[in-house]
Structures are given as C-alpha cells and as structure tokens.
CSV table of C-alpha atoms in Angstrom, one decimal:
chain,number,residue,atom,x,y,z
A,1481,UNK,CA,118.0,270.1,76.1
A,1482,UNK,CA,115.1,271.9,75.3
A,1483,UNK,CA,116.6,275.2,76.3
A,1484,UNK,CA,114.4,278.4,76.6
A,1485,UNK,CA,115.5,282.0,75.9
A,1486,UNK,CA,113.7,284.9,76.7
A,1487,UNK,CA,114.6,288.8,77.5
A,1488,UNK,CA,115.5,289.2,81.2
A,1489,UNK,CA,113.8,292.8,81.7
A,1490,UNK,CA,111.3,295.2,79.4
A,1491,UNK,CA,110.1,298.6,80.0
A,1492,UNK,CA,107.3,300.5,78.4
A,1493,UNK,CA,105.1,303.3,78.5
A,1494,UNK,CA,101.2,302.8,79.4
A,1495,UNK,CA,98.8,302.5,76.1
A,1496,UNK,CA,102.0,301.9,73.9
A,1497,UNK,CA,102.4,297.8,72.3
A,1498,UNK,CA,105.2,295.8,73.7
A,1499,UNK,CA,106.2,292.6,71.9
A,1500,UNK,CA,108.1,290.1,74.1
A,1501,UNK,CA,110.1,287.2,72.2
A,1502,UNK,CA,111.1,283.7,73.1
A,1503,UNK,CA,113.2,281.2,71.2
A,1504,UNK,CA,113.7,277.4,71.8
A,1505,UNK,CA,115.3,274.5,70.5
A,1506,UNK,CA,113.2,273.0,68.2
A,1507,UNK,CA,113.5,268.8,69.0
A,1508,UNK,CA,110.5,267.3,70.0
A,1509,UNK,CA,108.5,269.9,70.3
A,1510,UNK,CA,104.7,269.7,71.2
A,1511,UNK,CA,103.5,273.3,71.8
A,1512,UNK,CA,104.4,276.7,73.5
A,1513,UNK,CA,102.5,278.4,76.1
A,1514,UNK,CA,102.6,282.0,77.9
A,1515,UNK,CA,102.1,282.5,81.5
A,1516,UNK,CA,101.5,285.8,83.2
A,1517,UNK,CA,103.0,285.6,86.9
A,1518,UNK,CA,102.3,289.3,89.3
A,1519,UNK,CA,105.4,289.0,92.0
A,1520,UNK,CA,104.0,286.6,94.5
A,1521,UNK,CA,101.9,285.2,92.8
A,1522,UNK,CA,100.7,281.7,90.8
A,1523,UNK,CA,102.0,281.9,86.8
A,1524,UNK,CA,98.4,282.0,85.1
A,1525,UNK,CA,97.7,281.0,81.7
A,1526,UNK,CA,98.0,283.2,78.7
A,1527,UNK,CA,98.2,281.7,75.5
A,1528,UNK,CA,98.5,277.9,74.0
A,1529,UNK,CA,100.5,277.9,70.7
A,1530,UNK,CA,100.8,274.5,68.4
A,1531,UNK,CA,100.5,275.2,64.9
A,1532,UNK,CA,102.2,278.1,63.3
A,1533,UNK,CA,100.5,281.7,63.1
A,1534,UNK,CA,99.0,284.2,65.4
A,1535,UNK,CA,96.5,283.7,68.0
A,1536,UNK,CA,94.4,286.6,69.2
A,1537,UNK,CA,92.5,287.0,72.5
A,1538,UNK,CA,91.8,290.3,73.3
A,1539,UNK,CA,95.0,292.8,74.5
A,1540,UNK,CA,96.7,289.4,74.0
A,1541,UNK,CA,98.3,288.1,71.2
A,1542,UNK,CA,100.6,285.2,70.5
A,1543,UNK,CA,102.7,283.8,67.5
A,1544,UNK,CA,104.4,280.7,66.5
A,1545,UNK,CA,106.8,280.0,64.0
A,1546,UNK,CA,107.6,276.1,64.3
A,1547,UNK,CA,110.1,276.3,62.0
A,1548,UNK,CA,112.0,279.1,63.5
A,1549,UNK,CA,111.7,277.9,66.8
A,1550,UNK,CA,110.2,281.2,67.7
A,1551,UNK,CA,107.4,282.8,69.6
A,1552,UNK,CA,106.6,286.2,70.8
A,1553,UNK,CA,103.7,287.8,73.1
A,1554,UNK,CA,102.3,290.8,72.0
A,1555,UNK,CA,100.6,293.0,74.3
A,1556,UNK,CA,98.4,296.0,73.6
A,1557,UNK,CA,97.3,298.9,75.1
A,1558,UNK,CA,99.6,298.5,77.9
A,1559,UNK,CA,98.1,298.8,81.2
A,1560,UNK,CA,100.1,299.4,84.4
A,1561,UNK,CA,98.7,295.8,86.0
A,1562,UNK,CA,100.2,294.5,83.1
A,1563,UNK,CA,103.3,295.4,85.1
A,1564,UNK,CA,104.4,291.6,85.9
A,1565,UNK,CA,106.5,288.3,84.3
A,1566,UNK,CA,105.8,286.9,81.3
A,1567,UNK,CA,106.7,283.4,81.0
A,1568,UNK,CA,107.4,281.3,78.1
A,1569,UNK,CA,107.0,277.6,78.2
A,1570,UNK,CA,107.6,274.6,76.0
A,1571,UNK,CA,105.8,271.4,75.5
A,1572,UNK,CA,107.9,268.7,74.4
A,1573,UNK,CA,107.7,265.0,73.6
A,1574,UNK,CA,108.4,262.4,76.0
A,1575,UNK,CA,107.6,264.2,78.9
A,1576,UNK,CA,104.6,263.7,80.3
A,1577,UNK,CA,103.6,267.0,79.0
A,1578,UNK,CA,105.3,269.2,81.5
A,1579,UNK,CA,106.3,272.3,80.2
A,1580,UNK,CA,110.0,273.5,80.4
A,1581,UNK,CA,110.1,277.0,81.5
A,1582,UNK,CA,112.3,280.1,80.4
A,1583,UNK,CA,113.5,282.6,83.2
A,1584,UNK,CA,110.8,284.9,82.3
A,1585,UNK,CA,110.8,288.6,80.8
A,1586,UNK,CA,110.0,291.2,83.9
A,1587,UNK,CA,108.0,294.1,82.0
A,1588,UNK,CA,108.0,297.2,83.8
A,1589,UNK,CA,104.8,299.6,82.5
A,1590,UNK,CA,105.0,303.2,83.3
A,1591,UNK,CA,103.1,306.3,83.2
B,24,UNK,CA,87.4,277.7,95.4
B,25,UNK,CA,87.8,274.7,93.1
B,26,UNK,CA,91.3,275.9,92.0
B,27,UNK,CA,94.9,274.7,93.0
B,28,UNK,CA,95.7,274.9,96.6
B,29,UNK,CA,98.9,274.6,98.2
B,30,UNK,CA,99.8,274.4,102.5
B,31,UNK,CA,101.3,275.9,104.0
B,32,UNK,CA,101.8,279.3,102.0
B,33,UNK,CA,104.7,280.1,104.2
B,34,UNK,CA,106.8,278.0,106.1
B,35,UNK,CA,110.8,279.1,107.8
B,36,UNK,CA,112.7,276.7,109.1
B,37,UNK,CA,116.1,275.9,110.8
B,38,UNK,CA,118.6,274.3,108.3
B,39,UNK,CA,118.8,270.3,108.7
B,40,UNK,CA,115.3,270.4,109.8
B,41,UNK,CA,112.4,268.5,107.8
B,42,UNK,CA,109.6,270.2,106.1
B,43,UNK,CA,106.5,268.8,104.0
B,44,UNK,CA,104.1,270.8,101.7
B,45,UNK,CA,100.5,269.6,100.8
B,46,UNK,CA,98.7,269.9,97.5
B,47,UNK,CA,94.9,269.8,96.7
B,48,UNK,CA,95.1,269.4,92.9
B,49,UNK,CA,91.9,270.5,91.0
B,50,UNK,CA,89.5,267.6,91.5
B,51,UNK,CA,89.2,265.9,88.2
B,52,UNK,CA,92.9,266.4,87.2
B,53,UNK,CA,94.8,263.4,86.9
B,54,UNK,CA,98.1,265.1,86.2
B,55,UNK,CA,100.2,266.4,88.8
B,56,UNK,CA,103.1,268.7,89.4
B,57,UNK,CA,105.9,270.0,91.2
B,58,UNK,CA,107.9,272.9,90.5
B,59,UNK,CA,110.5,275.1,92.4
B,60,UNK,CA,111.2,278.7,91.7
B,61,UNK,CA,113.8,281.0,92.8
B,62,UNK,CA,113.8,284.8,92.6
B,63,UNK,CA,114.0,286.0,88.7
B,64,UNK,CA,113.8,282.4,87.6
B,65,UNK,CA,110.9,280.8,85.8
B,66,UNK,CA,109.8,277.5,87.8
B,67,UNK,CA,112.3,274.3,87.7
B,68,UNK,CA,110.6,270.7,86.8
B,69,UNK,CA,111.3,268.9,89.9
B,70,UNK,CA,108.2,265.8,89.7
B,71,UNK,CA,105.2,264.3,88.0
B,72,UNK,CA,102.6,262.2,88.8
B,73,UNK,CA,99.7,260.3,86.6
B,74,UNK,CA,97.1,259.4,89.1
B,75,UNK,CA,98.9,257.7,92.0
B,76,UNK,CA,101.9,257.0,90.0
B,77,UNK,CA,105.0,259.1,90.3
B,78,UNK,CA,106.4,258.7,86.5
B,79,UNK,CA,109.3,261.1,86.4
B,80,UNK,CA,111.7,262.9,89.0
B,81,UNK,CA,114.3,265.3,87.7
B,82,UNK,CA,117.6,265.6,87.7
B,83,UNK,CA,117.4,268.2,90.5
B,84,UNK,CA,115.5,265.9,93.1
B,85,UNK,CA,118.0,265.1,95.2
B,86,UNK,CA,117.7,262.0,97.6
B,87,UNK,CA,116.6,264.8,100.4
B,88,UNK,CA,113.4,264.7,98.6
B,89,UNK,CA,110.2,262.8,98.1
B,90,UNK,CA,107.5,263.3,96.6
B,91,UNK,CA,103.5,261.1,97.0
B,92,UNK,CA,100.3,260.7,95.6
B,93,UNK,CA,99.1,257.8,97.7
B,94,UNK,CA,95.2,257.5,96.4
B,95,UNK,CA,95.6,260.1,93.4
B,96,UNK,CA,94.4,263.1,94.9
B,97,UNK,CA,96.5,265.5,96.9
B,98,UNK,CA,100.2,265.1,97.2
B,99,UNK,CA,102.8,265.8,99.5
B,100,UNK,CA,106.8,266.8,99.1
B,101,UNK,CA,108.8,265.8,101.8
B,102,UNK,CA,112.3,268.2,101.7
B,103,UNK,CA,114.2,266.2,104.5
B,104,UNK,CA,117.5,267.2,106.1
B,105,UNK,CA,117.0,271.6,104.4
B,106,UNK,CA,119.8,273.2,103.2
B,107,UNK,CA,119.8,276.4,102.3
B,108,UNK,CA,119.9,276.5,99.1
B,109,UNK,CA,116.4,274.4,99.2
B,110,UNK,CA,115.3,278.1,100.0
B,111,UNK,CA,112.5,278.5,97.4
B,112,UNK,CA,108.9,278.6,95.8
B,113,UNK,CA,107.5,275.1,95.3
B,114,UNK,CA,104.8,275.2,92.9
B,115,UNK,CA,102.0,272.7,92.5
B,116,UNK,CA,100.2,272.4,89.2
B,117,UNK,CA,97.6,269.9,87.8
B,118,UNK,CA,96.5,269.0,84.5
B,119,UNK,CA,93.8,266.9,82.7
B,120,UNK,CA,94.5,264.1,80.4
B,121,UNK,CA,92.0,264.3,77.9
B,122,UNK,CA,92.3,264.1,74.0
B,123,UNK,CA,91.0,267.5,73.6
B,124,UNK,CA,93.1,269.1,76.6
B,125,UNK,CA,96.1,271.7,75.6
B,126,UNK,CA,98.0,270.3,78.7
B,127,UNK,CA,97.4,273.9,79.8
B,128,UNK,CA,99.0,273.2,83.6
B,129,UNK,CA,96.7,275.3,86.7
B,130,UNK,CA,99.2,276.5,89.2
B,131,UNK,CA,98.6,276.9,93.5
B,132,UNK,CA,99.8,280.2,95.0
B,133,UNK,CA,103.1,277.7,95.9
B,134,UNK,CA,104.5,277.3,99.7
B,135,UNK,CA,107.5,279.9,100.3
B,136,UNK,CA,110.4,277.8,101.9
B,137,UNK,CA,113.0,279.8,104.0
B,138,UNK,CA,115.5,277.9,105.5
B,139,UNK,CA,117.7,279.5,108.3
C-alpha cells in the first residue's frame, strides 16, 4: 500500500508558524500534494511536491524529502481562516494519477 | 463558474432506496474522479475515468455501485439498494492530461449522502 500518515489534530496561536508533517511509503512514488479543506467544503489545492526541497508560495511553504519519504507544510503567520484540514496526498505509479489521501491534520488557530 | 460542480449538494434517503449524483467536470478535463469522505477522514478512491472510459474501480466499490461517463463529459454514480454505512461525502474531481500538468485534481463542493 501506499499508506499515508499525518497528525490527527494541531493547535496554534494566531501570527505564530505551524509546521504540519506527513510521511508515506516510498514505492512508486510520483509526487505529493497539499490540500486545504474548510469543514464543508471542497479540499483545494496547496502545494505540488516532486523533486526534493522546499517550495515557497507566500504564507505557504512545502518540502520534500524523496528519500525519507517525508513532507511537511509550513504555514506562517497564522491566521484564524487558516483554521481548517490540511491534507496530504500521494501520487503514485500505476494509477492513473489519482492521489491517495491521508486522514488529514485538523489545525485549530486561536487568539 | 467554470469550476467543478456536483448535484445534488444534499440528498437523505430511506435505507434500500436508490440514489444517483451528477458531475459537471471542468470542461477541457479528461480525467475524472470519484471520491467518498467520511467525517475526520481524508477522501477514499472509489473510481476513475479517462474520457468515456472507466479505467479503475476500487476495492471499496461494491456491486451496489456504478459509476458512467457515457460521452466524456459529466458523470453519474448510481449507489443502489443504500445502506447506512454508504452515509457520506462523494467528491467529484477532474484533471487534465497534459505533459506539462502536475495532475493537480479540482474538487466539486461533493453531494452529502444521508441514508435513514
């Protein structure tokens, strides 16, 4: 399987930098994305990982470590609409390019 | 609205009855679809389609389900016979097959299932 592990639950405190792992197994793998999903709602994209390093897009960050097996989302100046699920997905070989999904990480942003 | 678009957004029903949810992919996708996703869960693979051709089902689609793409545009999923259990999100997402594309999938709002 392509299994996908993530933290159930985060908290943290408004302007302060969260980072929220994911690991996964690392057969076949094509590329890792993050999702955002507001209780709901439709998952919206994030972040598309493939090679290793860290991608930047404004608040935003993501980084891949192939292989590790290993990603994390790092968000920044924590606002309380970030208040939502964070989603971590995996592209993998020989399937059609759907991505597997991990339960998600529920981050909780307060005052 | 050229996005993802899923009917009905709601929809309870009476166990053993049958339901069916549309999808309107976005229009030059040729990828689509079908998720399910329970409460505190990310979404379950459940179906794919290239085009007008179904390619892979999962493990989860039980023989109460179907799932078309008769001319490559919108799709339907036919959950026949509910159970309660079948109680859950089903996401639609669509995807363009292109050299350059990430695969990056665009999700629907989803159709809430309830089943009584």
């Amino acid at each position: 399987g392509q299994n996908i592990d993530q933290p159930t639950e985060m908290t943290a405190t408004e302007g302060a930098i969260v980072q929220i792992n994911c690991t996964y197994q690392t057969s076949g793998f094509n590329g890792l994305f993050w999702y955002q999903q507001h209780a709901g709602e439709a998952p919206t994209f994030l972040s598309y990982n493939v090679l290793d390093g860290l991608e930047e897009k404004g608040r935003f960050s993501s980084f891949l470590s192939r292989s590790k097996g290993y990603s994390y989302l790092l968000l920044k100046e924590l606002q309380m609409k970030d208040s939502a699920s964070y989603l971590c997905a995996g592209m993998f070989s020989g399937g059609y390019n759907k991505l597997i999904f991990g339960a998600g990480t529920r981050l909780a942003v307060h005052p | 609205d050229t996005g993802v678009s899923q009917d009905p957004r709601h929809k309870i029903t009476k166990r053993g009855q049958n339901v069916t949810f549309r999808c309107d992919p976005i229009s030059e996708h040729n990828r689509l679809y079908w998720y399910r996703q329970t409460l505190g869960q990310g979404p379950e693979f459940l179906t794919y389609f290239q085009n007008e051709a179904q390619l892979e089902k999962s493990r989860l689609l039980s023989d109460r389900f179907s799932a078309e793409r008769p001319k490559g545009s919108f799709s339907t999923l036919e959950i026949q016979r509910t159970e309660q259990g079948d109680s859950a999100m089903y996401l639609c997402a669509s995807s363009l097959l292109a050299g350059y594309d990430t695969g990056e999938l665009f999700f629907g709002e989803g159709s809430r299932l309830t089943v009584l």
